[in-house]
């Protein structure tokens, strides 16, 4: 089996070189040890090269669905970026078989983050290790004007069980900054809100702030074991509440209670996520260089979320499922699905159950939450004073909330306040009932008193 010349690494990283691929019979050159992943995107094979006894991963992309220029691009970026210690090593081996374009990478025996993060996360220490290394890898790309565009748990490989070595992988979506790209099969929970506003097949410019958003989602899941929302859109109640909370910290207004999952985090960690998960792309950082300022701070320590409810299978977001099938006849169907934005990522069998647990803890409406609202307001006020933002202490009052885009989702923290007219009517009825009861009691202390409760309830 031939190898690609090191000359492929010469010149600018933005000049993608094309070369003639050697035709190889896979079974003649390799012993296939394990199918690591499989789907319409191709196959990930753990293999051993027979002549050198070298173990490696082969990424085989089907010619039917892969343009040759896309294969060259992914292989090119993998080679150029591999020098960084937190980016997966792509070997200078590329060839084609009868049905696939193939290149070789190092093997990560512990799998990806999806297979290693439990329903309660991986803890603060390990989360900080992942954050530091992932930020370093992304900054390495950003300084070279590259946007990864597909930062998610599946694309962060674990090489040591204590998370002291993780590596970013999969550069199939990587593009140069400001390149016009089409929205296709972004994974909804990781997609920035400005990209969600773009219709499928419409174009938008690749920007490093997209990686910053996705980075924050990955770290949030590592810390909490939960996705903060299903998607960053107006029809997701958890995201709507987050936006309201974010806005209340930017203007002088009545403080909004923190979203439930964010209450697990320290004030410094909340500040970190509000910074990186800024809904307005023009206000969101373009890079992660300032992460170091937060690494010495405590990230966990707020009130831990209460019991998490369960969800029926049909309540789960379908885009969160992985498809574990090796039937080639399904490839065409999966390819069509992904063009319409339906997730078809394939990985180890444990991932489906793990993802279901995350969704169960993320999409269920928060019920029965008995927390002191005054305490939340006081904490918000103290945080504002710490940040130098003045907010007058106002008495709590009912604030009508706009209904979500679905038209059926109530505020997860409780019932909506009554309209002003209805509230006035109830108050008037209660006052009249109280007056009637007092008059009756004064008229005769020996007769049974009249109760106002039945009248008030039936009014």
PDB file of N, CA and C in Angstrom, residues 379-445:
ATOM      1  N   UNK A 379     -30.497  36.656  45.406  1.00  0.00           N
ATOM      2  CA  UNK A 379     -29.256  36.202  44.794  1.00  0.00           C
ATOM      3  C   UNK A 379     -28.980  36.959  43.509  1.00  0.00           C
ATOM      4  N   UNK A 380     -30.045  37.198  42.712  1.00  0.00           N
ATOM      5  CA  UNK A 380     -29.864  37.957  41.482  1.00  0.00           C
ATOM      6  C   UNK A 380     -29.393  39.371  41.789  1.00  0.00           C
ATOM      7  N   UNK A 381     -29.967  39.989  42.861  1.00  0.00           N
ATOM      8  CA  UNK A 381     -29.567  41.349  43.224  1.00  0.00           C
ATOM      9  C   UNK A 381     -28.103  41.392  43.650  1.00  0.00           C
ATOM     10  N   UNK A 382     -27.680  40.406  44.477  1.00  0.00           N
ATOM     11  CA  UNK A 382     -26.292  40.379  44.927  1.00  0.00           C
ATOM     12  C   UNK A 382     -25.345  40.195  43.756  1.00  0.00           C
ATOM     13  N   UNK A 383     -25.754  39.358  42.793  1.00  0.00           N
ATOM     14  CA  UNK A 383     -24.893  39.145  41.633  1.00  0.00           C
ATOM     15  C   UNK A 383     -24.772  40.409  40.797  1.00  0.00           C
ATOM     16  N   UNK A 384     -25.900  41.159  40.676  1.00  0.00           N
ATOM     17  CA  UNK A 384     -25.864  42.418  39.933  1.00  0.00           C
ATOM     18  C   UNK A 384     -24.921  43.410  40.614  1.00  0.00           C
ATOM     19  N   UNK A 385     -24.992  43.477  41.963  1.00  0.00           N
ATOM     20  CA  UNK A 385     -24.121  44.400  42.676  1.00  0.00           C
ATOM     21  C   UNK A 385     -22.662  44.011  42.495  1.00  0.00           C
ATOM     22  N   UNK A 386     -22.414  42.698  42.492  1.00  0.00           N
ATOM     23  CA  UNK A 386     -21.045  42.225  42.276  1.00  0.00           C
ATOM     24  C   UNK A 386     -20.537  42.619  40.897  1.00  0.00           C
ATOM     25  N   UNK A 387     -21.445  42.593  39.911  1.00  0.00           N
ATOM     26  CA  UNK A 387     -21.059  42.941  38.544  1.00  0.00           C
ATOM     27  C   UNK A 387     -21.103  44.437  38.293  1.00  0.00           C
ATOM     28  N   UNK A 388     -21.529  45.201  39.291  1.00  0.00           N
ATOM     29  CA  UNK A 388     -21.589  46.649  39.123  1.00  0.00           C
ATOM     30  C   UNK A 388     -22.822  47.123  38.405  1.00  0.00           C
ATOM     31  N   UNK A 389     -23.863  46.290  38.326  1.00  0.00           N
ATOM     32  CA  UNK A 389     -25.100  46.668  37.645  1.00  0.00           C
ATOM     33  C   UNK A 389     -26.171  46.976  38.675  1.00  0.00           C
ATOM     34  N   UNK A 390     -26.736  48.204  38.633  1.00  0.00           N
ATOM     35  CA  UNK A 390     -27.762  48.592  39.599  1.00  0.00           C
ATOM     36  C   UNK A 390     -29.110  48.046  39.179  1.00  0.00           C
ATOM     37  N   UNK A 391     -29.826  47.477  40.144  1.00  0.00           N
ATOM     38  CA  UNK A 391     -31.187  47.013  39.892  1.00  0.00           C
ATOM     39  C   UNK A 391     -32.022  47.302  41.123  1.00  0.00           C
ATOM     40  N   UNK A 392     -33.006  48.177  41.038  1.00  0.00           N
ATOM     41  CA  UNK A 392     -33.817  48.507  42.213  1.00  0.00           C
ATOM     42  C   UNK A 392     -34.584  47.300  42.703  1.00  0.00           C
ATOM     43  N   UNK A 393     -34.740  47.206  44.035  1.00  0.00           N
ATOM     44  CA  UNK A 393     -35.516  46.113  44.612  1.00  0.00           C
ATOM     45  C   UNK A 393     -36.993  46.469  44.530  1.00  0.00           C
ATOM     46  N   UNK A 394     -37.699  45.736  43.739  1.00  0.00           N
ATOM     47  CA  UNK A 394     -39.120  45.987  43.557  1.00  0.00           C
ATOM     48  C   UNK A 394     -39.911  44.868  44.208  1.00  0.00           C
ATOM     49  N   UNK A 395     -41.104  45.175  44.698  1.00  0.00           N
ATOM     50  CA  UNK A 395     -41.927  44.099  45.255  1.00  0.00           C
ATOM     51  C   UNK A 395     -42.337  43.141  44.157  1.00  0.00           C
ATOM     52  N   UNK A 396     -42.363  41.830  44.468  1.00  0.00           N
ATOM     53  CA  UNK A 396     -42.748  40.872  43.426  1.00  0.00           C
ATOM     54  C   UNK A 396     -44.165  41.116  42.959  1.00  0.00           C
ATOM     55  N   UNK A 397     -44.360  41.004  41.666  1.00  0.00           N
ATOM     56  CA  UNK A 397     -45.691  41.174  41.108  1.00  0.00           C
ATOM     57  C   UNK A 397     -45.831  40.249  39.912  1.00  0.00           C
ATOM     58  N   UNK A 398     -47.082  39.972  39.582  1.00  0.00           N
ATOM     59  CA  UNK A 398     -47.327  39.051  38.482  1.00  0.00           C
ATOM     60  C   UNK A 398     -46.890  39.688  37.179  1.00  0.00           C
ATOM     61  N   UNK A 399     -46.122  38.948  36.415  1.00  0.00           N
ATOM     62  CA  UNK A 399     -45.680  39.426  35.108  1.00  0.00           C
ATOM     63  C   UNK A 399     -46.233  38.486  34.046  1.00  0.00           C
ATOM     64  N   UNK A 400     -47.172  38.951  33.227  1.00  0.00           N
ATOM     65  CA  UNK A 400     -47.702  38.060  32.188  1.00  0.00           C
ATOM     66  C   UNK A 400     -46.602  37.673  31.220  1.00  0.00           C
ATOM     67  N   UNK A 401     -46.517  36.383  30.930  1.00  0.00           N
ATOM     68  CA  UNK A 401     -45.500  35.873  30.025  1.00  0.00           C
ATOM     69  C   UNK A 401     -46.145  35.517  28.699  1.00  0.00           C
ATOM     70  N   UNK A 402     -45.450  35.845  27.630  1.00  0.00           N
ATOM     71  CA  UNK A 402     -45.962  35.479  26.317  1.00  0.00           C
ATOM     72  C   UNK A 402     -45.907  33.969  26.171  1.00  0.00           C
ATOM     73  N   UNK A 403     -46.869  33.409  25.517  1.00  0.00           N
ATOM     74  CA  UNK A 403     -46.896  31.966  25.316  1.00  0.00           C
ATOM     75  C   UNK A 403     -45.892  31.605  24.249  1.00  0.00           C
ATOM     76  N   UNK A 404     -45.427  30.357  24.313  1.00  0.00           N
ATOM     77  CA  UNK A 404     -44.412  29.919  23.379  1.00  0.00           C
ATOM     78  C   UNK A 404     -45.017  29.722  21.995  1.00  0.00           C
ATOM     79  N   UNK A 405     -44.118  29.548  21.040  1.00  0.00           N
ATOM     80  CA  UNK A 405     -44.572  29.468  19.656  1.00  0.00           C
ATOM     81  C   UNK A 405     -45.509  28.293  19.422  1.00  0.00           C
ATOM     82  N   UNK A 406     -45.354  27.243  20.233  1.00  0.00           N
ATOM     83  CA  UNK A 406     -46.218  26.090  20.038  1.00  0.00           C
ATOM     84  C   UNK A 406     -47.657  26.379  20.419  1.00  0.00           C
ATOM     85  N   UNK A 407     -47.862  27.397  21.273  1.00  0.00           N
ATOM     86  CA  UNK A 407     -49.207  27.761  21.684  1.00  0.00           C
ATOM     87  C   UNK A 407     -49.761  26.910  22.796  1.00  0.00           C
ATOM     88  N   UNK A 408     -49.028  25.870  23.216  1.00  0.00           N
ATOM     89  CA  UNK A 408     -49.551  24.974  24.235  1.00  0.00           C
ATOM     90  C   UNK A 408     -48.674  24.871  25.467  1.00  0.00           C
ATOM     91  N   UNK A 409     -47.473  25.404  25.450  1.00  0.00           N
ATOM     92  CA  UNK A 409     -46.533  25.196  26.536  1.00  0.00           C
ATOM     93  C   UNK A 409     -46.685  26.270  27.583  1.00  0.00           C
ATOM     94  N   UNK A 410     -47.062  25.925  28.810  1.00  0.00           N
ATOM     95  CA  UNK A 410     -47.131  26.917  29.879  1.00  0.00           C
ATOM     96  C   UNK A 410     -45.753  27.234  30.388  1.00  0.00           C
ATOM     97  N   UNK A 411     -45.663  28.282  31.220  1.00  0.00           N
ATOM     98  CA  UNK A 411     -44.392  28.581  31.868  1.00  0.00           C
ATOM     99  C   UNK A 411     -44.027  27.403  32.747  1.00  0.00           C
ATOM    100  N   UNK A 412     -42.814  26.821  32.612  1.00  0.00           N
ATOM    101  CA  UNK A 412     -42.477  25.612  33.352  1.00  0.00           C
ATOM    102  C   UNK A 412     -42.487  25.796  34.850  1.00  0.00           C
ATOM    103  N   UNK A 413     -42.386  27.026  35.373  1.00  0.00           N
ATOM    104  CA  UNK A 413     -42.304  27.218  36.809  1.00  0.00           C
ATOM    105  C   UNK A 413     -43.659  27.409  37.479  1.00  0.00           C
ATOM    106  N   UNK A 414     -44.739  27.474  36.737  1.00  0.00           N
ATOM    107  CA  UNK A 414     -46.025  27.641  37.400  1.00  0.00           C
ATOM    108  C   UNK A 414     -47.066  28.184  36.459  1.00  0.00           C
ATOM    109  N   UNK A 415     -48.297  28.410  36.969  1.00  0.00           N
ATOM    110  CA  UNK A 415     -49.391  28.893  36.112  1.00  0.00           C
ATOM    111  C   UNK A 415     -49.183  30.331  35.703  1.00  0.00           C
ATOM    112  N   UNK A 416     -49.759  30.678  34.574  1.00  0.00           N
ATOM    113  CA  UNK A 416     -49.688  32.055  34.129  1.00  0.00           C
ATOM    114  C   UNK A 416     -50.550  32.930  35.031  1.00  0.00           C
ATOM    115  N   UNK A 417     -50.140  34.193  35.269  1.00  0.00           N
ATOM    116  CA  UNK A 417     -50.964  35.085  36.085  1.00  0.00           C
ATOM    117  C   UNK A 417     -52.294  35.387  35.401  1.00  0.00           C
ATOM    118  N   UNK A 418     -53.319  35.677  36.218  1.00  0.00           N
ATOM    119  CA  UNK A 418     -54.620  36.025  35.659  1.00  0.00           C
ATOM    120  C   UNK A 418     -54.544  37.354  34.929  1.00  0.00           C
ATOM    121  N   UNK A 419     -55.320  37.520  33.867  1.00  0.00           N
ATOM    122  CA  UNK A 419     -55.428  38.840  33.254  1.00  0.00           C
ATOM    123  C   UNK A 419     -55.903  39.844  34.293  1.00  0.00           C
ATOM    124  N   UNK A 420     -55.587  41.112  34.095  1.00  0.00           N
ATOM    125  CA  UNK A 420     -55.881  42.133  35.097  1.00  0.00           C
ATOM    126  C   UNK A 420     -57.373  42.213  35.421  1.00  0.00           C
ATOM    127  N   UNK A 421     -58.244  42.095  34.424  1.00  0.00           N
ATOM    128  CA  UNK A 421     -59.684  42.180  34.660  1.00  0.00           C
ATOM    129  C   UNK A 421     -60.167  41.020  35.526  1.00  0.00           C
ATOM    130  N   UNK A 422     -59.690  39.824  35.226  1.00  0.00           N
ATOM    131  CA  UNK A 422     -60.100  38.664  36.015  1.00  0.00           C
ATOM    132  C   UNK A 422     -59.576  38.761  37.429  1.00  0.00           C
ATOM    133  N   UNK A 423     -58.344  39.241  37.585  1.00  0.00           N
ATOM    134  CA  UNK A 423     -57.769  39.379  38.924  1.00  0.00           C
ATOM    135  C   UNK A 423     -58.571  40.369  39.750  1.00  0.00           C
ATOM    136  N   UNK A 424     -59.000  41.473  39.117  1.00  0.00           N
ATOM    137  CA  UNK A 424     -59.789  42.476  39.829  1.00  0.00           C
ATOM    138  C   UNK A 424     -61.128  41.899  40.271  1.00  0.00           C
ATOM    139  N   UNK A 425     -61.738  41.092  39.416  1.00  0.00           N
ATOM    140  CA  UNK A 425     -63.028  40.491  39.760  1.00  0.00           C
ATOM    141  C   UNK A 425     -62.899  39.551  40.944  1.00  0.00           C
ATOM    142  N   UNK A 426     -61.852  38.748  40.951  1.00  0.00           N
ATOM    143  CA  UNK A 426     -61.636  37.819  42.061  1.00  0.00           C
ATOM    144  C   UNK A 426     -61.399  38.581  43.348  1.00  0.00           C
ATOM    145  N   UNK A 427     -60.589  39.650  43.289  1.00  0.00           N
ATOM    146  CA  UNK A 427     -60.302  40.449  44.480  1.00  0.00           C
ATOM    147  C   UNK A 427     -61.573  41.095  45.022  1.00  0.00           C
ATOM    148  N   UNK A 428     -62.418  41.614  44.106  1.00  0.00           N
ATOM    149  CA  UNK A 428     -63.672  42.250  44.531  1.00  0.00           C
ATOM    150  C   UNK A 428     -64.595  41.249  45.207  1.00  0.00           C
ATOM    151  N   UNK A 429     -64.678  40.057  44.637  1.00  0.00           N
ATOM    152  CA  UNK A 429     -65.537  39.022  45.214  1.00  0.00           C
ATOM    153  C   UNK A 429     -65.044  38.610  46.585  1.00  0.00           C
ATOM    154  N   UNK A 430     -63.732  38.494  46.735  1.00  0.00           N
ATOM    155  CA  UNK A 430     -63.168  38.101  48.026  1.00  0.00           C
ATOM    156  C   UNK A 430     -63.463  39.156  49.079  1.00  0.00           C
ATOM    157  N   UNK A 431     -63.355  40.451  48.712  1.00  0.00           N
ATOM    158  CA  UNK A 431     -63.615  41.534  49.661  1.00  0.00           C
ATOM    159  C   UNK A 431     -65.082  41.540  50.090  1.00  0.00           C
ATOM    160  N   UNK A 432     -65.981  41.348  49.119  1.00  0.00           N
ATOM    161  CA  UNK A 432     -67.408  41.322  49.433  1.00  0.00           C
ATOM    162  C   UNK A 432     -67.749  40.157  50.350  1.00  0.00           C
ATOM    163  N   UNK A 433     -67.126  39.023  50.098  1.00  0.00           N
ATOM    164  CA  UNK A 433     -67.383  37.852  50.927  1.00  0.00           C
ATOM    165  C   UNK A 433     -66.907  38.081  52.344  1.00  0.00           C
ATOM    166  N   UNK A 434     -65.748  38.705  52.488  1.00  0.00           N
ATOM    167  CA  UNK A 434     -65.213  38.972  53.829  1.00  0.00           C
ATOM    168  C   UNK A 434     -66.123  39.931  54.591  1.00  0.00           C
ATOM    169  N   UNK A 435     -66.633  40.974  53.918  1.00  0.00           N
ATOM    170  CA  UNK A 435     -67.521  41.946  54.561  1.00  0.00           C
ATOM    171  C   UNK A 435     -68.817  41.282  55.007  1.00  0.00           C
ATOM    172  N   UNK A 436     -69.343  40.409  54.163  1.00  0.00           N
ATOM    173  CA  UNK A 436     -70.582  39.709  54.499  1.00  0.00           C
ATOM    174  C   UNK A 436     -70.406  38.834  55.724  1.00  0.00           C
ATOM    175  N   UNK A 437     -69.261  38.166  55.809  1.00  0.00           N
ATOM    176  CA  UNK A 437     -68.986  37.287  56.946  1.00  0.00           C
ATOM    177  C   UNK A 437     -68.871  38.089  58.223  1.00  0.00           C
ATOM    178  N   UNK A 438     -68.223  39.259  58.159  1.00  0.00           N
ATOM    179  CA  UNK A 438     -68.051  40.099  59.352  1.00  0.00           C
ATOM    180  C   UNK A 438     -69.397  40.617  59.852  1.00  0.00           C
ATOM    181  N   UNK A 439     -70.274  41.023  58.927  1.00  0.00           N
ATOM    182  CA  UNK A 439     -71.588  41.543  59.309  1.00  0.00           C
ATOM    183  C   UNK A 439     -72.434  40.462  59.969  1.00  0.00           C
ATOM    184  N   UNK A 440     -72.364  39.280  59.435  1.00  0.00           N
ATOM    185  CA  UNK A 440     -73.147  38.177  59.999  1.00  0.00           C
ATOM    186  C   UNK A 440     -72.676  37.828  61.395  1.00  0.00           C
ATOM    187  N   UNK A 441     -71.378  37.858  61.611  1.00  0.00           N
ATOM    188  CA  UNK A 441     -70.831  37.530  62.935  1.00  0.00           C
ATOM    189  C   UNK A 441     -71.247  38.562  63.960  1.00  0.00           C
ATOM    190  N   UNK A 442     -71.305  39.845  63.572  1.00  0.00           N
ATOM    191  CA  UNK A 442     -71.685  40.908  64.502  1.00  0.00           C
ATOM    192  C   UNK A 442     -73.165  40.821  64.867  1.00  0.00           C
ATOM    193  N   UNK A 443     -73.998  40.353  63.956  1.00  0.00           N
ATOM    194  CA  UNK A 443     -75.441  40.297  64.196  1.00  0.00           C
ATOM    195  C   UNK A 443     -75.813  39.276  65.261  1.00  0.00           C
ATOM    196  N   UNK A 444     -75.155  38.165  65.278  1.00  0.00           N
ATOM    197  CA  UNK A 444     -75.524  37.132  66.257  1.00  0.00           C
ATOM    198  C   UNK A 444     -74.335  36.263  66.561  1.00  0.00           C
ATOM    199  N   UNK A 445     -73.874  36.329  67.804  1.00  0.00           N
ATOM    200  CA  UNK A 445     -72.729  35.515  68.201  1.00  0.00           C
ATOM    201  C   UNK A 445     -73.160  34.091  68.474  1.00  0.00           C
TER     202      UNK A 445
END
